[in-house]
Amino acid sequence: MYDKVFLNEYGFYELKKKPSLKSMKEDFEGSYYQESKGNYEQKYTKTEKNFFKIKYDQKKRIIESHVHFSDNQKKSLLDIGCGEGYALKYFYENGYKVLGIDFSRHGITNNNPDMLPFFCQGDCVTILKNMVSKGEKFDVINMDQSLDMMLEPEKVLKLCKNILQNDGVMIIKVANNYSVLQEYLIKTQKVDREFWLDEEGHPYYFNKEGLIKFLNAFGYRCENVYGESFIDFNLLNDKTNYYRDKTVGKSCYYARIELELLMEKLSEEKTLEIYRLLGEMGLGREIMGVFKKEM
């Protein structure tokens, strides 16, 4: 059905022809942030920053509902693919020992330079191997839109198993691609091509079932899956289909933020339950899995 990807043994798609590590490194270090090539903006509004905080509040609640921290315990978080450093700063300010890894230092330097002392630049496989050799451990490993951008995700998951504390939790958020909604959009001709395909930056295209099966294969069990963002529901409406009409994209983005801020204000608990139900159905522009080690 698709020309440039194939369905692998885990039930998600991957590129037939993957970029080299060298080309991906050059892409990240040279232009990813500078040209706003990824999902990052150069400047954020006050509303956007408030939205980021709400999302980290939600993530913190999820983490602390799955890990049994003692009252005086010094909690620790490793952020693989830390980007602009907002997660590092949030958890640092909430008492966590933090460390971030990324190919590029541009994002964190421009947005959260005070987090640079807790930042390692380079290939995460090399850095993680060094951490394993030193016996370093973390209570939380966070990968926010990074696992699907790795060339060697299997190696990363194997290494993380040696770094994650036995009672720790791994939070993995990936784009929900070739999802039930996207396949419906293609079938009904709301979109005429795989606009989410990124041959330079995304070798892997996860869905809910594929993500869970992939993690299971490397010794992790899934505790929960959450669907994140309603923005792709706009593609069902001809007036708000931002694939066909790029001029409505920004308004759809800000409408998504307003809706999710309102939901959080109405009920923190019910908002998370809505996201959990979205994830259970395989819906949401992103999916976020909560995993623990099989002992």
mmCIF file of C-alpha atoms in Angstrom:
data_model
loop_
_atom_site.group_PDB
_atom_site.id
_atom_site.type_symbol
_atom_site.label_atom_id
_atom_site.label_comp_id
_atom_site.label_asym_id
_atom_site.label_seq_id
_atom_site.Cartn_x
_atom_site.Cartn_y
_atom_site.Cartn_z
ATOM 1 C CA MET A 1 0.000 0.000 0.000
ATOM 2 C CA TYR A 2 2.871 2.373 0.828
ATOM 3 C CA ASP A 3 5.975 2.819 -1.332
ATOM 4 C CA LYS A 4 8.626 4.136 1.050
ATOM 5 C CA VAL A 5 7.877 2.228 4.267
ATOM 6 C CA PHE A 6 7.213 -1.377 5.252
ATOM 7 C CA LEU A 7 5.282 -2.957 8.113
ATOM 8 C CA ASN A 8 7.787 -4.642 10.426
ATOM 9 C CA GLU A 9 7.439 -7.646 12.742
ATOM 10 C CA TYR A 10 6.269 -5.434 15.623
ATOM 11 C CA GLY A 11 3.336 -3.978 13.711
ATOM 12 C CA PHE A 12 4.592 -0.457 12.956
ATOM 13 C CA TYR A 13 6.135 1.054 9.845
ATOM 14 C CA GLU A 14 9.759 1.914 9.139
ATOM 15 C CA LEU A 15 11.569 3.434 6.190
ATOM 16 C CA LYS A 16 12.819 1.031 3.545
ATOM 17 C CA LYS A 17 15.820 3.297 2.979
ATOM 18 C CA LYS A 18 17.021 4.933 6.176
ATOM 19 C CA PRO A 19 19.280 8.003 6.404
ATOM 20 C CA SER A 20 22.820 7.529 7.669
ATOM 21 C CA LEU A 21 23.840 8.455 11.198
ATOM 22 C CA LYS A 22 26.192 11.052 9.698
ATOM 23 C CA SER A 23 23.443 12.760 7.680
ATOM 24 C CA MET A 24 21.043 12.759 10.633
ATOM 25 C CA LYS A 25 23.709 14.216 12.904
ATOM 26 C CA GLU A 26 24.438 16.989 10.399
ATOM 27 C CA ASP A 27 20.718 17.682 10.065
ATOM 28 C CA PHE A 28 20.232 18.005 13.822
ATOM 29 C CA GLU A 29 23.392 19.954 14.585
ATOM 30 C CA GLY A 30 23.293 22.232 11.568
ATOM 31 C CA SER A 31 19.722 23.131 10.783
ATOM 32 C CA TYR A 32 17.110 21.400 12.925
ATOM 33 C CA TYR A 33 16.531 24.303 15.295
ATOM 34 C CA GLN A 34 18.114 27.119 13.355
ATOM 35 C CA GLU A 35 15.693 26.745 10.444
ATOM 36 C CA SER A 36 12.712 25.705 12.617
ATOM 37 C CA LYS A 37 12.730 22.481 10.621
ATOM 38 C CA GLY A 38 11.251 20.402 13.414
ATOM 39 C CA ASN A 39 8.288 20.947 15.707
ATOM 40 C CA TYR A 40 10.079 23.741 17.563
ATOM 41 C CA GLU A 41 9.375 27.447 17.232
ATOM 42 C CA GLN A 42 12.121 29.985 17.856
ATOM 43 C CA LYS A 43 9.986 32.047 20.249
ATOM 44 C CA TYR A 44 7.029 31.021 22.382
ATOM 45 C CA THR A 45 4.067 33.039 23.616
ATOM 46 C CA LYS A 46 3.081 33.220 27.270
ATOM 47 C CA THR A 47 0.104 30.953 26.514
ATOM 48 C CA GLU A 48 2.358 28.361 24.893
ATOM 49 C CA LYS A 49 4.731 28.368 27.860
ATOM 50 C CA ASN A 50 1.777 27.955 30.212
ATOM 51 C CA PHE A 51 0.633 25.045 28.060
ATOM 52 C CA PHE A 52 4.085 23.428 28.296
ATOM 53 C CA LYS A 53 3.925 23.705 32.086
ATOM 54 C CA ILE A 54 0.485 22.074 32.168
ATOM 55 C CA LYS A 55 1.770 19.181 30.035
ATOM 56 C CA TYR A 56 4.745 18.700 32.368
ATOM 57 C CA ASP A 57 2.411 18.865 35.374
ATOM 58 C CA GLN A 58 0.434 16.042 33.773
ATOM 59 C CA LYS A 59 3.579 14.029 33.090
ATOM 60 C CA LYS A 60 4.750 14.503 36.685
ATOM 61 C CA ARG A 61 1.398 13.229 37.991
ATOM 62 C CA ILE A 62 1.662 10.190 35.718
ATOM 63 C CA ILE A 63 5.244 9.480 36.811
ATOM 64 C CA GLU A 64 4.515 9.812 40.509
ATOM 65 C CA SER A 65 1.461 7.556 40.231
ATOM 66 C CA HIS A 66 3.699 4.770 38.889
ATOM 67 C CA VAL A 67 6.862 5.186 40.986
ATOM 68 C CA HIS A 68 6.836 4.817 44.763
ATOM 69 C CA PHE A 69 9.039 7.684 45.933
ATOM 70 C CA SER A 70 9.708 8.074 49.643
ATOM 71 C CA ASP A 71 9.107 11.507 51.183
ATOM 72 C CA ASN A 72 12.785 12.491 51.361
ATOM 73 C CA GLN A 73 13.989 10.619 48.279
ATOM 74 C CA LYS A 74 16.065 12.550 45.749
ATOM 75 C CA LYS A 75 14.325 11.713 42.478
ATOM 76 C CA SER A 76 16.227 11.533 39.182
ATOM 77 C CA LEU A 77 15.279 11.940 35.516
ATOM 78 C CA LEU A 78 17.207 11.258 32.310
ATOM 79 C CA ASP A 79 15.807 13.062 29.254
ATOM 80 C CA ILE A 80 16.963 11.433 25.997
ATOM 81 C CA GLY A 81 16.414 13.929 23.192
ATOM 82 C CA CYS A 82 15.987 16.863 25.571
ATOM 83 C CA GLY A 83 15.650 19.474 22.795
ATOM 84 C CA GLU A 84 15.189 22.950 24.202
ATOM 85 C CA GLY A 85 15.500 21.816 27.801
ATOM 86 C CA TYR A 86 12.028 22.731 29.047
ATOM 87 C CA ALA A 87 11.429 19.302 30.609
ATOM 88 C CA LEU A 88 14.856 19.421 32.269
ATOM 89 C CA LYS A 89 14.104 22.811 33.789
ATOM 90 C CA TYR A 90 10.621 21.822 34.955
ATOM 91 C CA PHE A 91 11.751 18.665 36.744
ATOM 92 C CA TYR A 92 14.889 20.344 38.118
ATOM 93 C CA GLU A 93 12.706 23.043 39.666
ATOM 94 C CA ASN A 94 10.530 20.284 41.125
ATOM 95 C CA GLY A 95 13.424 18.714 42.997
ATOM 96 C CA TYR A 96 14.669 16.125 40.521
ATOM 97 C CA LYS A 97 18.296 15.428 39.692
ATOM 98 C CA VAL A 98 18.291 15.788 35.890
ATOM 99 C CA LEU A 99 20.466 14.980 32.899
ATOM 100 C CA GLY A 100 19.661 15.657 29.245
ATOM 101 C CA ILE A 101 21.113 14.186 26.052
ATOM 102 C CA ASP A 102 20.749 15.598 22.533
ATOM 103 C CA PHE A 103 22.593 15.789 19.211
ATOM 104 C CA SER A 104 22.308 19.585 19.168
ATOM 105 C CA ARG A 105 22.923 22.195 21.868
ATOM 106 C CA HIS A 106 21.254 24.997 19.897
ATOM 107 C CA GLY A 107 17.774 24.555 21.381
ATOM 108 C CA ILE A 108 18.827 24.366 25.022
ATOM 109 C CA THR A 109 21.373 27.184 24.626
ATOM 110 C CA ASN A 110 18.752 29.536 23.179
ATOM 111 C CA ASN A 111 15.879 28.644 25.499
ATOM 112 C CA ASN A 112 17.216 27.292 28.792
ATOM 113 C CA PRO A 113 20.955 28.027 29.017
ATOM 114 C CA ASP A 114 20.863 27.542 32.794
ATOM 115 C CA MET A 115 20.310 23.824 32.103
ATOM 116 C CA LEU A 116 23.582 23.442 30.159
ATOM 117 C CA PRO A 117 25.439 22.094 33.253
ATOM 118 C CA PHE A 118 23.016 19.138 33.139
ATOM 119 C CA PHE A 119 23.382 18.523 29.394
ATOM 120 C CA CYS A 120 25.444 16.070 27.301
ATOM 121 C CA GLN A 121 25.778 16.627 23.562
ATOM 122 C CA GLY A 122 26.340 13.695 21.249
ATOM 123 C CA ASP A 123 25.123 10.314 20.075
ATOM 124 C CA CYS A 124 22.898 8.849 22.776
ATOM 125 C CA VAL A 125 24.113 5.259 22.224
ATOM 126 C CA THR A 126 27.709 6.285 22.961
ATOM 127 C CA ILE A 127 26.679 8.363 25.987
ATOM 128 C CA LEU A 128 24.396 5.634 27.374
ATOM 129 C CA LYS A 129 27.143 3.002 27.040
ATOM 130 C CA ASN A 130 29.412 5.227 29.107
ATOM 131 C CA MET A 131 26.683 5.658 31.731
ATOM 132 C CA VAL A 132 26.167 1.885 31.948
ATOM 133 C CA SER A 133 29.912 1.336 32.445
ATOM 134 C CA LYS A 134 29.814 3.818 35.343
ATOM 135 C CA GLY A 135 26.777 2.147 36.911
ATOM 136 C CA GLU A 136 24.598 5.261 36.678
ATOM 137 C CA LYS A 137 20.895 4.812 37.493
ATOM 138 C CA PHE A 138 17.768 6.957 37.066
ATOM 139 C CA ASP A 139 14.245 6.705 38.459
ATOM 140 C CA VAL A 140 12.709 8.143 35.294
ATOM 141 C CA ILE A 141 13.793 7.954 31.657
ATOM 142 C CA ASN A 142 11.943 10.372 29.390
ATOM 143 C CA MET A 143 11.940 10.208 25.586
ATOM 144 C CA ASP A 144 9.740 12.896 24.099
ATOM 145 C CA GLN A 145 9.496 12.532 20.306
ATOM 146 C CA SER A 146 12.953 10.984 20.087
ATOM 147 C CA LEU A 147 12.596 7.175 19.863
ATOM 148 C CA ASP A 148 11.077 7.413 16.374
ATOM 149 C CA MET A 149 13.988 9.613 15.263
ATOM 150 C CA MET A 150 16.699 7.130 16.289
ATOM 151 C CA LEU A 151 18.534 4.836 13.888
ATOM 152 C CA GLU A 152 19.244 2.271 16.614
ATOM 153 C CA PRO A 153 16.232 2.256 18.956
ATOM 154 C CA GLU A 154 16.860 -1.393 19.905
ATOM 155 C CA LYS A 155 20.306 -0.537 21.294
ATOM 156 C CA VAL A 156 18.878 2.423 23.199
ATOM 157 C CA LEU A 157 16.177 0.307 24.857
ATOM 158 C CA LYS A 158 18.687 -2.390 25.835
ATOM 159 C CA LEU A 159 21.019 0.196 27.380
ATOM 160 C CA CYS A 160 18.168 1.960 29.164
ATOM 161 C CA LYS A 161 17.216 -1.279 30.878
ATOM 162 C CA ASN A 162 20.584 -1.166 32.660
ATOM 163 C CA ILE A 163 20.129 2.494 33.604
ATOM 164 C CA LEU A 164 16.506 2.479 34.778
ATOM 165 C CA GLN A 165 15.989 1.713 38.457
ATOM 166 C CA ASN A 166 14.088 -1.526 39.138
ATOM 167 C CA ASP A 167 11.018 0.416 40.300
ATOM 168 C CA GLY A 168 11.609 3.193 37.777
ATOM 169 C CA VAL A 169 9.444 4.253 34.874
ATOM 170 C CA MET A 170 10.137 5.032 31.226
ATOM 171 C CA ILE A 171 7.918 7.598 29.508
ATOM 172 C CA ILE A 172 7.998 7.441 25.708
ATOM 173 C CA LYS A 173 6.100 9.882 23.507
ATOM 174 C CA VAL A 174 6.149 9.358 19.744
ATOM 175 C CA ALA A 175 4.197 10.679 16.802
ATOM 176 C CA ASN A 176 1.170 8.460 16.160
ATOM 177 C CA ASN A 177 1.766 7.708 12.483
ATOM 178 C CA TYR A 178 -0.061 5.423 10.082
ATOM 179 C CA SER A 179 -2.712 5.592 12.788
ATOM 180 C CA VAL A 180 -6.327 4.510 12.426
ATOM 181 C CA LEU A 181 -7.271 8.152 11.814
ATOM 182 C CA GLN A 182 -4.558 8.760 9.218
ATOM 183 C CA GLU A 183 -5.487 5.615 7.308
ATOM 184 C CA TYR A 184 -9.130 6.736 7.403
ATOM 185 C CA LEU A 185 -8.128 10.178 6.081
ATOM 186 C CA ILE A 186 -6.318 8.593 3.138
ATOM 187 C CA LYS A 187 -9.178 6.175 2.457
ATOM 188 C CA THR A 188 -11.724 9.022 2.414
ATOM 189 C CA GLN A 189 -9.344 11.279 0.411
ATOM 190 C CA LYS A 190 -9.230 13.974 3.098
ATOM 191 C CA VAL A 191 -5.490 13.778 2.444
ATOM 192 C CA ASP A 192 -3.922 12.414 -0.727
ATOM 193 C CA ARG A 193 -0.502 11.407 0.562
ATOM 194 C CA GLU A 194 1.471 10.537 3.697
ATOM 195 C CA PHE A 195 2.213 14.123 4.723
ATOM 196 C CA TRP A 196 3.726 12.858 8.004
ATOM 197 C CA LEU A 197 6.504 11.002 6.166
ATOM 198 C CA ASP A 198 9.942 12.493 6.953
ATOM 199 C CA GLU A 199 12.671 10.569 5.157
ATOM 200 C CA GLU A 200 15.495 12.658 6.635
ATOM 201 C CA GLY A 201 14.467 12.730 10.281
ATOM 202 C CA HIS A 202 12.085 9.856 11.111
ATOM 203 C CA PRO A 203 13.176 6.294 10.306
ATOM 204 C CA TYR A 204 10.335 4.774 12.391
ATOM 205 C CA TYR A 205 6.562 5.356 12.479
ATOM 206 C CA PHE A 206 4.923 4.005 15.619
ATOM 207 C CA ASN A 207 1.324 3.255 16.449
ATOM 208 C CA LYS A 208 -0.058 2.154 19.824
ATOM 209 C CA GLU A 209 0.100 -1.599 19.265
ATOM 210 C CA GLY A 210 3.499 -1.430 17.579
ATOM 211 C CA LEU A 211 5.045 0.659 20.354
ATOM 212 C CA ILE A 212 3.814 -1.727 23.047
ATOM 213 C CA LYS A 213 4.970 -4.845 21.173
ATOM 214 C CA PHE A 214 8.375 -3.266 20.471
ATOM 215 C CA LEU A 215 8.940 -2.424 24.134
ATOM 216 C CA ASN A 216 7.708 -5.869 25.211
ATOM 217 C CA ALA A 217 10.371 -7.459 22.993
ATOM 218 C CA PHE A 218 13.105 -5.705 24.992
ATOM 219 C CA GLY A 219 11.800 -6.556 28.443
ATOM 220 C CA TYR A 220 9.393 -3.726 29.265
ATOM 221 C CA ARG A 221 5.728 -3.981 30.172
ATOM 222 C CA CYS A 222 3.203 -1.285 29.357
ATOM 223 C CA GLU A 223 1.427 0.318 32.305
ATOM 224 C CA ASN A 224 -0.644 2.827 30.332
ATOM 225 C CA VAL A 225 -0.894 4.576 26.969
ATOM 226 C CA TYR A 226 -2.160 8.133 26.526
ATOM 227 C CA GLY A 227 -3.295 9.856 23.338
ATOM 228 C CA GLU A 228 -1.960 13.393 23.094
ATOM 229 C CA SER A 229 -3.447 16.286 21.089
ATOM 230 C CA PHE A 230 -6.722 16.546 19.208
ATOM 231 C CA ILE A 231 -5.211 18.641 16.412
ATOM 232 C CA ASP A 232 -5.468 16.011 13.681
ATOM 233 C CA PHE A 233 -9.260 15.828 14.153
ATOM 234 C CA ASN A 234 -9.273 19.127 12.222
ATOM 235 C CA LEU A 235 -8.372 17.181 9.087
ATOM 236 C CA LEU A 236 -11.882 15.697 9.014
ATOM 237 C CA ASN A 237 -13.369 19.168 8.438
ATOM 238 C CA ASP A 238 -12.863 20.785 5.029
ATOM 239 C CA LYS A 239 -12.787 24.242 6.667
ATOM 240 C CA THR A 240 -9.998 23.312 9.094
ATOM 241 C CA ASN A 241 -8.031 20.794 7.043
ATOM 242 C CA TYR A 242 -4.559 22.257 7.568
ATOM 243 C CA TYR A 243 -3.016 19.789 5.123
ATOM 244 C CA ARG A 244 -5.047 21.247 2.249
ATOM 245 C CA ASP A 245 -5.022 24.833 3.509
ATOM 246 C CA LYS A 246 -1.773 25.739 5.257
ATOM 247 C CA THR A 247 -3.189 29.129 6.324
ATOM 248 C CA VAL A 248 -5.426 27.505 8.972
ATOM 249 C CA GLY A 249 -2.598 25.518 10.574
ATOM 250 C CA LYS A 250 -1.649 28.060 13.219
ATOM 251 C CA SER A 251 -5.252 28.695 14.282
ATOM 252 C CA CYS A 252 -5.785 24.926 14.648
ATOM 253 C CA TYR A 253 -2.635 24.745 16.767
ATOM 254 C CA TYR A 254 -3.754 27.532 19.122
ATOM 255 C CA ALA A 255 -7.296 26.117 19.319
ATOM 256 C CA ARG A 256 -5.786 22.828 20.464
ATOM 257 C CA ILE A 257 -3.879 24.655 23.206
ATOM 258 C CA GLU A 258 -6.972 26.572 24.372
ATOM 259 C CA LEU A 259 -9.058 23.397 24.532
ATOM 260 C CA GLU A 260 -6.486 21.438 26.513
ATOM 261 C CA LEU A 261 -5.901 24.310 28.949
ATOM 262 C CA LEU A 262 -9.660 24.535 29.523
ATOM 263 C CA MET A 263 -9.935 20.781 30.076
ATOM 264 C CA GLU A 264 -7.132 20.867 32.642
ATOM 265 C CA LYS A 265 -8.837 23.756 34.455
ATOM 266 C CA LEU A 266 -12.128 21.832 34.622
ATOM 267 C CA SER A 267 -10.627 18.599 35.967
ATOM 268 C CA GLU A 268 -7.020 17.411 36.091
ATOM 269 C CA GLU A 269 -8.088 13.845 36.840
ATOM 270 C CA LYS A 270 -10.733 13.610 34.107
ATOM 271 C CA THR A 271 -8.417 15.222 31.553
ATOM 272 C CA LEU A 272 -5.850 12.468 32.049
ATOM 273 C CA GLU A 273 -8.612 9.889 31.789
ATOM 274 C CA ILE A 274 -9.720 11.372 28.449
ATOM 275 C CA TYR A 275 -6.132 11.137 27.182
ATOM 276 C CA ARG A 276 -5.925 7.554 28.454
ATOM 277 C CA LEU A 277 -9.104 6.610 26.576
ATOM 278 C CA LEU A 278 -7.780 8.291 23.416
ATOM 279 C CA GLY A 279 -4.607 6.239 23.736
ATOM 280 C CA GLU A 280 -6.567 3.045 24.321
ATOM 281 C CA MET A 281 -8.371 3.674 21.023
ATOM 282 C CA GLY A 282 -5.122 4.460 19.178
ATOM 283 C CA LEU A 283 -6.121 8.102 18.658
ATOM 284 C CA GLY A 284 -4.210 11.353 19.212
ATOM 285 C CA ARG A 285 -1.515 13.030 17.107
ATOM 286 C CA GLU A 286 1.035 11.659 19.567
ATOM 287 C CA ILE A 287 0.921 8.642 21.823
ATOM 288 C CA MET A 288 2.677 8.449 25.179
ATOM 289 C CA GLY A 289 3.456 5.071 26.696
ATOM 290 C CA VAL A 290 4.316 4.412 30.341
ATOM 291 C CA PHE A 291 6.645 1.417 30.733
ATOM 292 C CA LYS A 292 8.367 -0.464 33.541
ATOM 293 C CA LYS A 293 11.027 -3.159 33.442
ATOM 294 C CA GLU A 294 9.959 -6.797 33.518
ATOM 295 C CA MET A 295 11.733 -8.287 36.505
#
